[in-house]
Coordinates of C-alpha atoms in Angstrom, one line a residue:
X27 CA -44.7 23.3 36.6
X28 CA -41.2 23.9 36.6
X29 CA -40.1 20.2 36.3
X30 CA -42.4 20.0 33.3
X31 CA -40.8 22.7 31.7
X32 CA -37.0 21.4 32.8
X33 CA -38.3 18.2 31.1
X34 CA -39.7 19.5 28.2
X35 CA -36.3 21.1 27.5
X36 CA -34.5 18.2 28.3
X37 CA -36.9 15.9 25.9
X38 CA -35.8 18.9 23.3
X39 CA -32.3 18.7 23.7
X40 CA -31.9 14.8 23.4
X41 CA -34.2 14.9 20.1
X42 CA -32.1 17.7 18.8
X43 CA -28.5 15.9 19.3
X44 CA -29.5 12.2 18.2
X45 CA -31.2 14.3 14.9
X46 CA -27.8 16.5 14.3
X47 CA -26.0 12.9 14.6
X48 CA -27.9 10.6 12.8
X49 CA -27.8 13.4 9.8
X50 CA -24.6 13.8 9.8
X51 CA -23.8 10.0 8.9
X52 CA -27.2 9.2 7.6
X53 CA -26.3 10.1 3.8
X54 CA -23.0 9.1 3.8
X55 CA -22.0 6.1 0.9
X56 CA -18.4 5.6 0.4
X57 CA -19.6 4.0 -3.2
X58 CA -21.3 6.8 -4.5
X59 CA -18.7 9.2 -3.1
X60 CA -15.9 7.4 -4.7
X61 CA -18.4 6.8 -8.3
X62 CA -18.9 10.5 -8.1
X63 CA -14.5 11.0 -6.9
X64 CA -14.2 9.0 -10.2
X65 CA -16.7 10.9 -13.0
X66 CA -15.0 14.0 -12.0
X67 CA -11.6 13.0 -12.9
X68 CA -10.7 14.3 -16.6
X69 CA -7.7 12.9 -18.7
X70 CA -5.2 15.4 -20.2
X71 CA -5.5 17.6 -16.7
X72 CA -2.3 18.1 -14.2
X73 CA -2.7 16.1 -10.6
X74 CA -3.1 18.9 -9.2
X75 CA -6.4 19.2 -10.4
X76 CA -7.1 15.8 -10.2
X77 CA -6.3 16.4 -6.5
X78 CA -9.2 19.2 -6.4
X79 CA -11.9 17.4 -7.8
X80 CA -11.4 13.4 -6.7
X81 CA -9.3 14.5 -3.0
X82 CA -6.1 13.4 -1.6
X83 CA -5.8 9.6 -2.9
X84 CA -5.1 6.8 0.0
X85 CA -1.5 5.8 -1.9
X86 CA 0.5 7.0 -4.9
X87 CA 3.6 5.4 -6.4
X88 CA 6.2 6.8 -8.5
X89 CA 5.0 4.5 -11.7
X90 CA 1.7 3.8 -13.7
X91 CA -0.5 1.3 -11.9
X92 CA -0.8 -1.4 -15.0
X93 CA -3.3 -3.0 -12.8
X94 CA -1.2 -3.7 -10.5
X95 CA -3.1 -2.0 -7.0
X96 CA -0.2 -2.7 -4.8
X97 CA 0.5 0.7 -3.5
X98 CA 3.0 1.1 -0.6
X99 CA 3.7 5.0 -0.2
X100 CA 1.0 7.0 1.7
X101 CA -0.4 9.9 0.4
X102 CA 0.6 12.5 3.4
X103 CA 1.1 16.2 4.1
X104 CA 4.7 16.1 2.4
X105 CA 3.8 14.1 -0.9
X106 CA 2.5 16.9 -2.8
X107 CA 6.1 18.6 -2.4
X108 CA 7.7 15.3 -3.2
X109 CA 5.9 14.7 -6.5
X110 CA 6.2 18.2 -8.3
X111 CA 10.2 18.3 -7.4
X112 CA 10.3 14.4 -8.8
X113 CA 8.3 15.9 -12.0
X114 CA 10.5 19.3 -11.9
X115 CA 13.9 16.9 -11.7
X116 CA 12.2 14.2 -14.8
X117 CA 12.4 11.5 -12.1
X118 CA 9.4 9.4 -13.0
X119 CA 10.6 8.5 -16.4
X120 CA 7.4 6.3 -17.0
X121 CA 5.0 8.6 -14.7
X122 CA 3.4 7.9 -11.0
X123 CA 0.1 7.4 -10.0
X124 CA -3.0 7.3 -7.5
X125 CA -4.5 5.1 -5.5
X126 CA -8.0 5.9 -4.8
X127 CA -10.0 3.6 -2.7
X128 CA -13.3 4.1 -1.7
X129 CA -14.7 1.0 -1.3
X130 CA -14.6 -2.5 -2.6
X131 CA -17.2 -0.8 -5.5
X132 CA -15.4 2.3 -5.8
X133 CA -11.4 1.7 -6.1
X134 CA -9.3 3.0 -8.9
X135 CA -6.0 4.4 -9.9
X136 CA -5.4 7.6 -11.9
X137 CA -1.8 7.4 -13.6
X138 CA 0.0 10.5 -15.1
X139 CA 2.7 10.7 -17.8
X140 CA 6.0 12.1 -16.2
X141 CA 5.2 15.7 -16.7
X142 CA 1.8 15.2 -14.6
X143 CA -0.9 15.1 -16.9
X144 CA -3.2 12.4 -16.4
X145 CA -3.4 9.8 -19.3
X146 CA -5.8 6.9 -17.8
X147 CA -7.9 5.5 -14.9
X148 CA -8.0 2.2 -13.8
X149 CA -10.7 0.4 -12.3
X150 CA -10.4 -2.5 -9.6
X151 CA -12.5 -4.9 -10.3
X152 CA -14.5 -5.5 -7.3
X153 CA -15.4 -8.8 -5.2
X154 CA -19.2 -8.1 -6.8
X155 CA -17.9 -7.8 -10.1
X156 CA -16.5 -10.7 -10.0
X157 CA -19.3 -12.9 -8.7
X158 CA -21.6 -11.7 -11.2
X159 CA -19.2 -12.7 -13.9
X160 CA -19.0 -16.6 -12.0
X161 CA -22.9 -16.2 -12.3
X162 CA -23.3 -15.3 -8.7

């Protein structure tokens, strides 16, 4: 009897943890997170509310993107201190921007005029894009 019950509770814990970790990855889409990152982005708002509602970008630069997703400085724990000092002292003369990449579907760049409002997204065309436009 008591094995029974030690293996009932055993069966129960097992079924409970593969549950709790299959949920907890189960929904995630890097697309439709970045899609929804994107939509909630508004022009004519400072970056630091773009930081609230899209997150911490992979990459910013200290000028506009132009289409030109070649990012090299990481977005880390002292770059929100570096950018408003750089607004603060006029040093991005032509603005800065974000790098926001989600997946090969969901990868854009928010740029900001030099006193940190944003002006304009970008969108990276993505390898899907571009095979439906060849007819692929």
């Amino acid at each position: 009897m008591k094995l029974a019950v030690f293996l009932i509770v055993v069966v129960g814990v097992v079924v409970a943890v593969m549950y709790i970790g299959g949920s907890s990855t189960e929904d995630f889409d890097p697309t439709e997170q970045g899609l929804q990152a994107r939509a909630a982005v508004k022009m004519g708002v400072p970056w630091t509310e773009v930081l609230e509602v899209a997150g911490e970008p992979r990459h910013w630069r200290d000028e506009p993107s132009g289409f030109d997703f070649h990012y090299v400085d990481r977005f880390d724990s002292n770059a929100r201190e570096v950018i408003a000092k750089g607004i603060e002292e006029d040093d991005y003369p032509y603005g800065f921007s974000f790098l926001y990449r989600f997946s090969d579907s969901a990868t854009f760049a928010v740029n900001f005029d030099r006193k940190g409002m944003s002006v304009n997204i970008q969108d990276k065309e993505s390898k899907k894009d571009l095979m439906e436009d060849l007819g692929g």
